[in-house]
PDB file of N, CA and C in Angstrom:
ATOM      1  N   MET A   1     144.148 164.223 200.716  1.00  0.00           N
ATOM      2  CA  MET A   1     144.038 162.908 200.118  1.00  0.00           C
ATOM      3  C   MET A   1     145.266 162.016 199.981  1.00  0.00           C
ATOM      4  N   PRO A   2     145.547 161.058 199.876  1.00  0.00           N
ATOM      5  CA  PRO A   2     146.747 160.422 200.160  1.00  0.00           C
ATOM      6  C   PRO A   2     147.091 160.214 198.744  1.00  0.00           C
ATOM      7  N   GLY A   3     148.144 160.404 198.287  1.00  0.00           N
ATOM      8  CA  GLY A   3     148.990 159.778 197.568  1.00  0.00           C
ATOM      9  C   GLY A   3     148.836 160.909 196.023  1.00  0.00           C
ATOM     10  N   PHE A   4     147.919 161.734 196.755  1.00  0.00           N
ATOM     11  CA  PHE A   4     148.038 163.224 195.372  1.00  0.00           C
ATOM     12  C   PHE A   4     148.880 164.464 195.876  1.00  0.00           C
ATOM     13  N   GLU A   5     149.654 164.611 194.909  1.00  0.00           N
ATOM     14  CA  GLU A   5     150.706 165.674 194.860  1.00  0.00           C
ATOM     15  C   GLU A   5     150.534 166.886 193.985  1.00  0.00           C
ATOM     16  N   ILE A   6     150.435 167.911 194.539  1.00  0.00           N
ATOM     17  CA  ILE A   6     150.850 169.393 193.722  1.00  0.00           C
ATOM     18  C   ILE A   6     151.995 169.669 193.379  1.00  0.00           C
ATOM     19  N   LYS A   7     151.869 169.391 192.003  1.00  0.00           N
ATOM     20  CA  LYS A   7     153.726 169.924 191.495  1.00  0.00           C
ATOM     21  C   LYS A   7     153.589 171.299 190.718  1.00  0.00           C
ATOM     22  N   ASP A   8     155.070 171.594 190.846  1.00  0.00           N
ATOM     23  CA  ASP A   8     154.578 172.925 190.583  1.00  0.00           C
ATOM     24  C   ASP A   8     154.697 172.769 189.097  1.00  0.00           C
ATOM     25  N   PRO A   9     153.769 173.776 188.294  1.00  0.00           N
ATOM     26  CA  PRO A   9     153.385 174.025 186.995  1.00  0.00           C
ATOM     27  C   PRO A   9     154.672 174.104 186.110  1.00  0.00           C
ATOM     28  N   TYR A  10     155.551 175.383 186.196  1.00  0.00           N
ATOM     29  CA  TYR A  10     156.940 174.816 185.851  1.00  0.00           C
ATOM     30  C   TYR A  10     157.834 173.465 185.699  1.00  0.00           C
ATOM     31  N   THR A  11     158.117 173.134 184.638  1.00  0.00           N
ATOM     32  CA  THR A  11     158.969 171.616 184.489  1.00  0.00           C
ATOM     33  C   THR A  11     160.320 172.164 183.894  1.00  0.00           C
ATOM     34  N   GLY A  12     160.826 173.406 183.399  1.00  0.00           N
ATOM     35  CA  GLY A  12     161.982 173.567 182.869  1.00  0.00           C
ATOM     36  C   GLY A  12     162.817 173.701 184.342  1.00  0.00           C
ATOM     37  N   ILE A  13     164.183 173.953 183.422  1.00  0.00           N
ATOM     38  CA  ILE A  13     165.277 174.254 184.431  1.00  0.00           C
ATOM     39  C   ILE A  13     165.234 175.331 185.505  1.00  0.00           C
ATOM     40  N   GLN A  14     165.480 175.647 186.552  1.00  0.00           N
ATOM     41  CA  GLN A  14     165.637 176.501 187.383  1.00  0.00           C
ATOM     42  C   GLN A  14     167.178 177.317 187.242  1.00  0.00           C
ATOM     43  N   VAL A  15     166.861 178.541 186.428  1.00  0.00           N
ATOM     44  CA  VAL A  15     168.000 179.304 186.109  1.00  0.00           C
ATOM     45  C   VAL A  15     168.004 180.340 187.355  1.00  0.00           C
ATOM     46  N   PRO A  16     169.202 180.569 187.876  1.00  0.00           N
ATOM     47  CA  PRO A  16     169.505 181.312 188.799  1.00  0.00           C
ATOM     48  C   PRO A  16     168.944 183.015 188.655  1.00  0.00           C
ATOM     49  N   TYR A  17     168.679 184.125 189.174  1.00  0.00           N
ATOM     50  CA  TYR A  17     168.293 184.963 189.063  1.00  0.00           C
ATOM     51  C   TYR A  17     169.277 185.521 188.825  1.00  0.00           C
ATOM     52  N   LYS A  18     170.461 185.893 189.204  1.00  0.00           N
ATOM     53  CA  LYS A  18     171.900 186.440 188.957  1.00  0.00           C
ATOM     54  C   LYS A  18     172.091 186.084 187.448  1.00  0.00           C
ATOM     55  N   LEU A  19     172.214 184.961 187.321  1.00  0.00           N
ATOM     56  CA  LEU A  19     172.566 184.682 185.897  1.00  0.00           C
ATOM     57  C   LEU A  19     171.525 184.839 184.746  1.00  0.00           C
ATOM     58  N   GLN A  20     170.578 185.095 184.893  1.00  0.00           N
ATOM     59  CA  GLN A  20     169.046 185.581 184.434  1.00  0.00           C
ATOM     60  C   GLN A  20     169.769 187.452 183.856  1.00  0.00           C
ATOM     61  N   LYS A  21     170.120 188.026 185.257  1.00  0.00           N
ATOM     62  CA  LYS A  21     170.456 189.310 185.103  1.00  0.00           C
ATOM     63  C   LYS A  21     171.630 189.555 183.935  1.00  0.00           C
ATOM     64  N   VAL A  22     172.350 188.522 184.162  1.00  0.00           N
ATOM     65  CA  VAL A  22     173.788 188.625 183.398  1.00  0.00           C
ATOM     66  C   VAL A  22     173.629 188.373 181.806  1.00  0.00           C
ATOM     67  N   ALA A  23     172.463 187.567 181.691  1.00  0.00           N
ATOM     68  CA  ALA A  23     172.422 187.080 180.307  1.00  0.00           C
ATOM     69  C   ALA A  23     171.640 187.961 179.782  1.00  0.00           C
ATOM     70  N   TYR A  24     170.907 188.620 180.245  1.00  0.00           N
ATOM     71  CA  TYR A  24     169.845 190.093 180.164  1.00  0.00           C
ATOM     72  C   TYR A  24     170.672 191.341 179.525  1.00  0.00           C
ATOM     73  N   TYR A  25     171.774 191.251 180.473  1.00  0.00           N
ATOM     74  CA  TYR A  25     172.647 192.545 180.046  1.00  0.00           C
ATOM     75  C   TYR A  25     173.622 192.178 178.742  1.00  0.00           C
ATOM     76  N   ARG A  26     174.448 190.920 178.693  1.00  0.00           N
ATOM     77  CA  ARG A  26     175.205 190.607 178.086  1.00  0.00           C
ATOM     78  C   ARG A  26     174.593 190.474 177.011  1.00  0.00           C
ATOM     79  N   GLU A  27     173.225 190.013 176.385  1.00  0.00           N
ATOM     80  CA  GLU A  27     172.536 190.191 175.083  1.00  0.00           C
ATOM     81  C   GLU A  27     172.179 191.520 174.974  1.00  0.00           C
ATOM     82  N   ASN A  28     172.028 192.453 175.546  1.00  0.00           N
ATOM     83  CA  ASN A  28     171.535 193.695 175.200  1.00  0.00           C
ATOM     84  C   ASN A  28     172.841 194.657 175.031  1.00  0.00           C
ATOM     85  N   PHE A  29     173.759 194.242 175.465  1.00  0.00           N
ATOM     86  CA  PHE A  29     175.238 194.941 175.382  1.00  0.00           C
ATOM     87  C   PHE A  29     175.857 194.465 173.920  1.00  0.00           C
ATOM     88  N   GLN A  30     175.543 193.209 173.545  1.00  0.00           N
ATOM     89  CA  GLN A  30     175.997 192.559 172.108  1.00  0.00           C
ATOM     90  C   GLN A  30     175.211 193.654 170.907  1.00  0.00           C
ATOM     91  N   VAL A  31     174.000 193.785 171.116  1.00  0.00           N
ATOM     92  CA  VAL A  31     173.029 194.170 170.506  1.00  0.00           C
ATOM     93  C   VAL A  31     173.227 195.536 170.378  1.00  0.00           C
ATOM     94  N   PHE A  32     173.493 196.268 171.511  1.00  0.00           N
ATOM     95  CA  PHE A  32     173.846 197.801 171.286  1.00  0.00           C
ATOM     96  C   PHE A  32     175.059 198.244 170.655  1.00  0.00           C
ATOM     97  N   PHE A  33     176.189 197.195 170.746  1.00  0.00           N
ATOM     98  CA  PHE A  33     177.568 197.226 170.318  1.00  0.00           C
ATOM     99  C   PHE A  33     178.034 196.292 169.286  1.00  0.00           C
ATOM    100  N   LYS A  34     177.032 196.260 168.536  1.00  0.00           N
ATOM    101  CA  LYS A  34     176.980 194.941 167.363  1.00  0.00           C
ATOM    102  C   LYS A  34     178.272 195.199 166.673  1.00  0.00           C
ATOM    103  N   TRP A  35     178.443 196.292 166.413  1.00  0.00           N
ATOM    104  CA  TRP A  35     179.813 196.646 165.201  1.00  0.00           C
ATOM    105  C   TRP A  35     180.818 197.186 165.643  1.00  0.00           C
ATOM    106  N   THR A  36     180.920 197.212 167.302  1.00  0.00           N
ATOM    107  CA  THR A  36     182.009 197.794 167.840  1.00  0.00           C
ATOM    108  C   THR A  36     183.273 197.212 167.770  1.00  0.00           C
ATOM    109  N   PRO A  37     183.574 195.632 167.390  1.00  0.00           N
ATOM    110  CA  PRO A  37     185.260 194.974 167.177  1.00  0.00           C
ATOM    111  C   PRO A  37     185.583 195.779 166.130  1.00  0.00           C
ATOM    112  N   LYS A  38     184.622 195.623 164.771  1.00  0.00           N
ATOM    113  CA  LYS A  38     184.706 196.088 163.709  1.00  0.00           C
ATOM    114  C   LYS A  38     185.606 198.029 163.727  1.00  0.00           C
ATOM    115  N   ILE A  39     184.775 198.309 164.467  1.00  0.00           N
ATOM    116  CA  ILE A  39     184.901 199.768 164.719  1.00  0.00           C
ATOM    117  C   ILE A  39     186.382 200.100 165.239  1.00  0.00           C
ATOM    118  N   ILE A  40     186.493 199.229 166.407  1.00  0.00           N
ATOM    119  CA  ILE A  40     187.721 199.035 167.316  1.00  0.00           C
ATOM    120  C   ILE A  40     188.851 198.734 166.227  1.00  0.00           C
ATOM    121  N   GLY A  41     188.660 197.734 165.735  1.00  0.00           N
ATOM    122  CA  GLY A  41     189.942 197.390 164.756  1.00  0.00           C
ATOM    123  C   GLY A  41     189.827 198.538 163.540  1.00  0.00           C
ATOM    124  N   THR A  42     189.068 198.849 162.893  1.00  0.00           N
ATOM    125  CA  THR A  42     189.304 200.008 162.086  1.00  0.00           C
ATOM    126  C   THR A  42     190.288 201.643 162.780  1.00  0.00           C
ATOM    127  N   LEU A  43     190.151 201.564 163.806  1.00  0.00           N
ATOM    128  CA  LEU A  43     190.318 202.707 164.965  1.00  0.00           C
ATOM    129  C   LEU A  43     191.912 202.155 164.739  1.00  0.00           C
ATOM    130  N   ALA A  44     192.008 201.505 165.566  1.00  0.00           N
ATOM    131  CA  ALA A  44     193.497 200.964 166.003  1.00  0.00           C
ATOM    132  C   ALA A  44     194.755 200.807 164.512  1.00  0.00           C
ATOM    133  N   ILE A  45     193.924 200.373 163.407  1.00  0.00           N
ATOM    134  CA  ILE A  45     194.578 200.574 162.250  1.00  0.00           C
ATOM    135  C   ILE A  45     194.816 201.914 162.022  1.00  0.00           C
ATOM    136  N   VAL A  46     194.265 202.940 162.029  1.00  0.00           N
ATOM    137  CA  VAL A  46     193.883 204.399 161.767  1.00  0.00           C
ATOM    138  C   VAL A  46     194.952 204.991 162.534  1.00  0.00           C
ATOM    139  N   VAL A  47     194.381 204.927 163.368  1.00  0.00           N
ATOM    140  CA  VAL A  47     195.223 205.687 164.716  1.00  0.00           C
ATOM    141  C   VAL A  47     196.564 205.333 164.911  1.00  0.00           C
ATOM    142  N   GLY A  48     196.602 203.845 165.175  1.00  0.00           N
ATOM    143  CA  GLY A  48     197.898 203.189 165.681  1.00  0.00           C
ATOM    144  C   GLY A  48     199.024 202.650 164.956  1.00  0.00           C
ATOM    145  N   VAL A  49     198.306 201.760 163.943  1.00  0.00           N
ATOM    146  CA  VAL A  49     199.616 201.004 163.275  1.00  0.00           C
ATOM    147  C   VAL A  49     199.801 202.246 161.770  1.00  0.00           C
ATOM    148  N   ILE A  50     198.976 202.944 161.202  1.00  0.00           N
ATOM    149  CA  ILE A  50     199.490 203.638 160.269  1.00  0.00           C
ATOM    150  C   ILE A  50     200.580 204.891 160.735  1.00  0.00           C
ATOM    151  N   PRO A  51     200.412 205.549 161.577  1.00  0.00           N
ATOM    152  CA  PRO A  51     201.092 206.621 162.042  1.00  0.00           C
ATOM    153  C   PRO A  51     202.258 205.816 162.937  1.00  0.00           C
ATOM    154  N   LEU A  52     202.370 204.454 163.179  1.00  0.00           N
ATOM    155  CA  LEU A  52     203.657 203.958 163.827  1.00  0.00           C
ATOM    156  C   LEU A  52     204.647 203.526 162.776  1.00  0.00           C
ATOM    157  N   THR A  53     203.990 203.071 161.815  1.00  0.00           N
ATOM    158  CA  THR A  53     204.548 202.661 160.759  1.00  0.00           C
ATOM    159  C   THR A  53     205.195 203.602 159.789  1.00  0.00           C
ATOM    160  N   TRP A  54     204.325 204.986 159.463  1.00  0.00           N
ATOM    161  CA  TRP A  54     205.027 206.049 158.909  1.00  0.00           C
ATOM    162  C   TRP A  54     206.167 206.475 159.566  1.00  0.00           C
ATOM    163  N   THR A  55     206.069 206.472 160.929  1.00  0.00           N
ATOM    164  CA  THR A  55     207.283 207.159 161.578  1.00  0.00           C
ATOM    165  C   THR A  55     208.300 206.294 161.667  1.00  0.00           C
ATOM    166  N   TYR A  56     207.965 204.800 161.645  1.00  0.00           N
ATOM    167  CA  TYR A  56     209.042 203.883 161.546  1.00  0.00           C
ATOM    168  C   TYR A  56     210.255 204.357 160.133  1.00  0.00           C
ATOM    169  N   LEU A  57     209.237 204.362 159.120  1.00  0.00           N
ATOM    170  CA  LEU A  57     209.748 204.150 157.840  1.00  0.00           C
ATOM    171  C   LEU A  57     210.359 205.696 157.859  1.00  0.00           C
ATOM    172  N   VAL A  58     210.029 206.860 158.480  1.00  0.00           N
ATOM    173  CA  VAL A  58     210.581 207.876 158.208  1.00  0.00           C
ATOM    174  C   VAL A  58     211.635 208.031 159.062  1.00  0.00           C
ATOM    175  N   LYS A  59     211.776 207.318 160.085  1.00  0.00           N
ATOM    176  CA  LYS A  59     213.147 207.350 161.027  1.00  0.00           C
ATOM    177  C   LYS A  59     214.136 206.629 159.939  1.00  0.00           C
ATOM    178  N   GLN A  60     213.702 205.397 159.697  1.00  0.00           N
ATOM    179  CA  GLN A  60     214.606 204.731 158.701  1.00  0.00           C
ATOM    180  C   GLN A  60     215.458 205.554 157.901  1.00  0.00           C
ATOM    181  N   GLN A  61     214.751 206.013 156.778  1.00  0.00           N
ATOM    182  CA  GLN A  61     214.693 206.664 155.707  1.00  0.00           C
ATOM    183  C   GLN A  61     215.637 208.073 156.214  1.00  0.00           C
ATOM    184  N   GLN A  62     215.332 208.726 157.069  1.00  0.00           N
ATOM    185  CA  GLN A  62     216.553 209.747 157.570  1.00  0.00           C
ATOM    186  C   GLN A  62     217.826 209.271 157.956  1.00  0.00           C
ATOM    187  N   ASP A  63     217.739 208.398 158.970  1.00  0.00           N
ATOM    188  CA  ASP A  63     219.154 207.015 158.840  1.00  0.00           C
ATOM    189  C   ASP A  63     219.988 206.990 158.018  1.00  0.00           C
ATOM    190  N   GLN A  64     219.437 206.532 156.877  1.00  0.00           N
ATOM    191  CA  GLN A  64     219.787 206.467 155.602  1.00  0.00           C
ATOM    192  C   GLN A  64     220.446 207.497 154.827  1.00  0.00           C
ATOM    193  N   GLU A  65     219.531 208.584 154.766  1.00  0.00           N
ATOM    194  CA  GLU A  65     220.167 209.823 154.358  1.00  0.00           C
ATOM    195  C   GLU A  65     221.418 210.375 155.206  1.00  0.00           C
ATOM    196  N   VAL A  66     221.187 210.076 156.434  1.00  0.00           N
ATOM    197  CA  VAL A  66     222.522 210.643 157.368  1.00  0.00           C
ATOM    198  C   VAL A  66     223.520 209.885 156.804  1.00  0.00           C
ATOM    199  N   VAL A  67     223.540 208.417 156.830  1.00  0.00           N
ATOM    200  CA  VAL A  67     224.704 207.738 156.378  1.00  0.00           C
ATOM    201  C   VAL A  67     225.250 207.631 154.986  1.00  0.00           C
ATOM    202  N   VAL A  68     224.378 208.050 153.912  1.00  0.00           N
ATOM    203  CA  VAL A  68     224.409 208.034 152.633  1.00  0.00           C
ATOM    204  C   VAL A  68     225.021 209.376 152.426  1.00  0.00           C
ATOM    205  N   ASN A  69     224.722 210.572 153.093  1.00  0.00           N
ATOM    206  CA  ASN A  69     225.321 211.974 152.856  1.00  0.00           C
ATOM    207  C   ASN A  69     226.278 212.337 153.682  1.00  0.00           C
ATOM    208  N   ARG A  70     226.984 211.791 154.494  1.00  0.00           N
ATOM    209  CA  ARG A  70     227.980 211.583 155.620  1.00  0.00           C
ATOM    210  C   ARG A  70     229.330 211.995 154.490  1.00  0.00           C
ATOM    211  N   LYS A  71     230.132 212.712 155.107  1.00  0.00           N
ATOM    212  CA  LYS A  71     231.597 212.752 154.287  1.00  0.00           C
ATOM    213  C   LYS A  71     232.514 211.575 154.966  1.00  0.00           C
ATOM    214  N   PRO A  72     233.221 211.202 154.516  1.00  0.00           N
ATOM    215  CA  PRO A  72     233.986 210.202 154.764  1.00  0.00           C
ATOM    216  C   PRO A  72     234.987 211.184 155.648  1.00  0.00           C
ATOM    217  N   ARG A  73     235.400 210.251 157.036  1.00  0.00           N
ATOM    218  CA  ARG A  73     236.454 210.565 157.871  1.00  0.00           C
ATOM    219  C   ARG A  73     237.750 210.779 157.619  1.00  0.00           C
ATOM    220  N   LYS A  74     238.522 211.368 157.825  1.00  0.00           N
ATOM    221  CA  LYS A  74     239.787 211.700 157.878  1.00  0.00           C
ATOM    222  C   LYS A  74     240.661 210.592 158.707  1.00  0.00           C
ATOM    223  N   LEU A  75     241.473 209.836 157.941  1.00  0.00           N
ATOM    224  CA  LEU A  75     242.130 208.881 159.167  1.00  0.00           C
ATOM    225  C   LEU A  75     243.503 209.569 159.492  1.00  0.00           C
TER     226      LEU A  75
END
């Protein structure tokens, strides 16, 4: 029949398959690792920042003790 066109029933935007796949894995990753940033931040503070600060402060205190307890040099 002239003038009659069969259109696709789907009228939404065409999202490429690879992009759909990436979105699927990204969504599942975010759901599974929902609290990961909070956990990583806590671990970084407990494992990294606190020991480094402790070490730095102990070293400074030891340096001060060495300077304070040093005998005066004879000139």
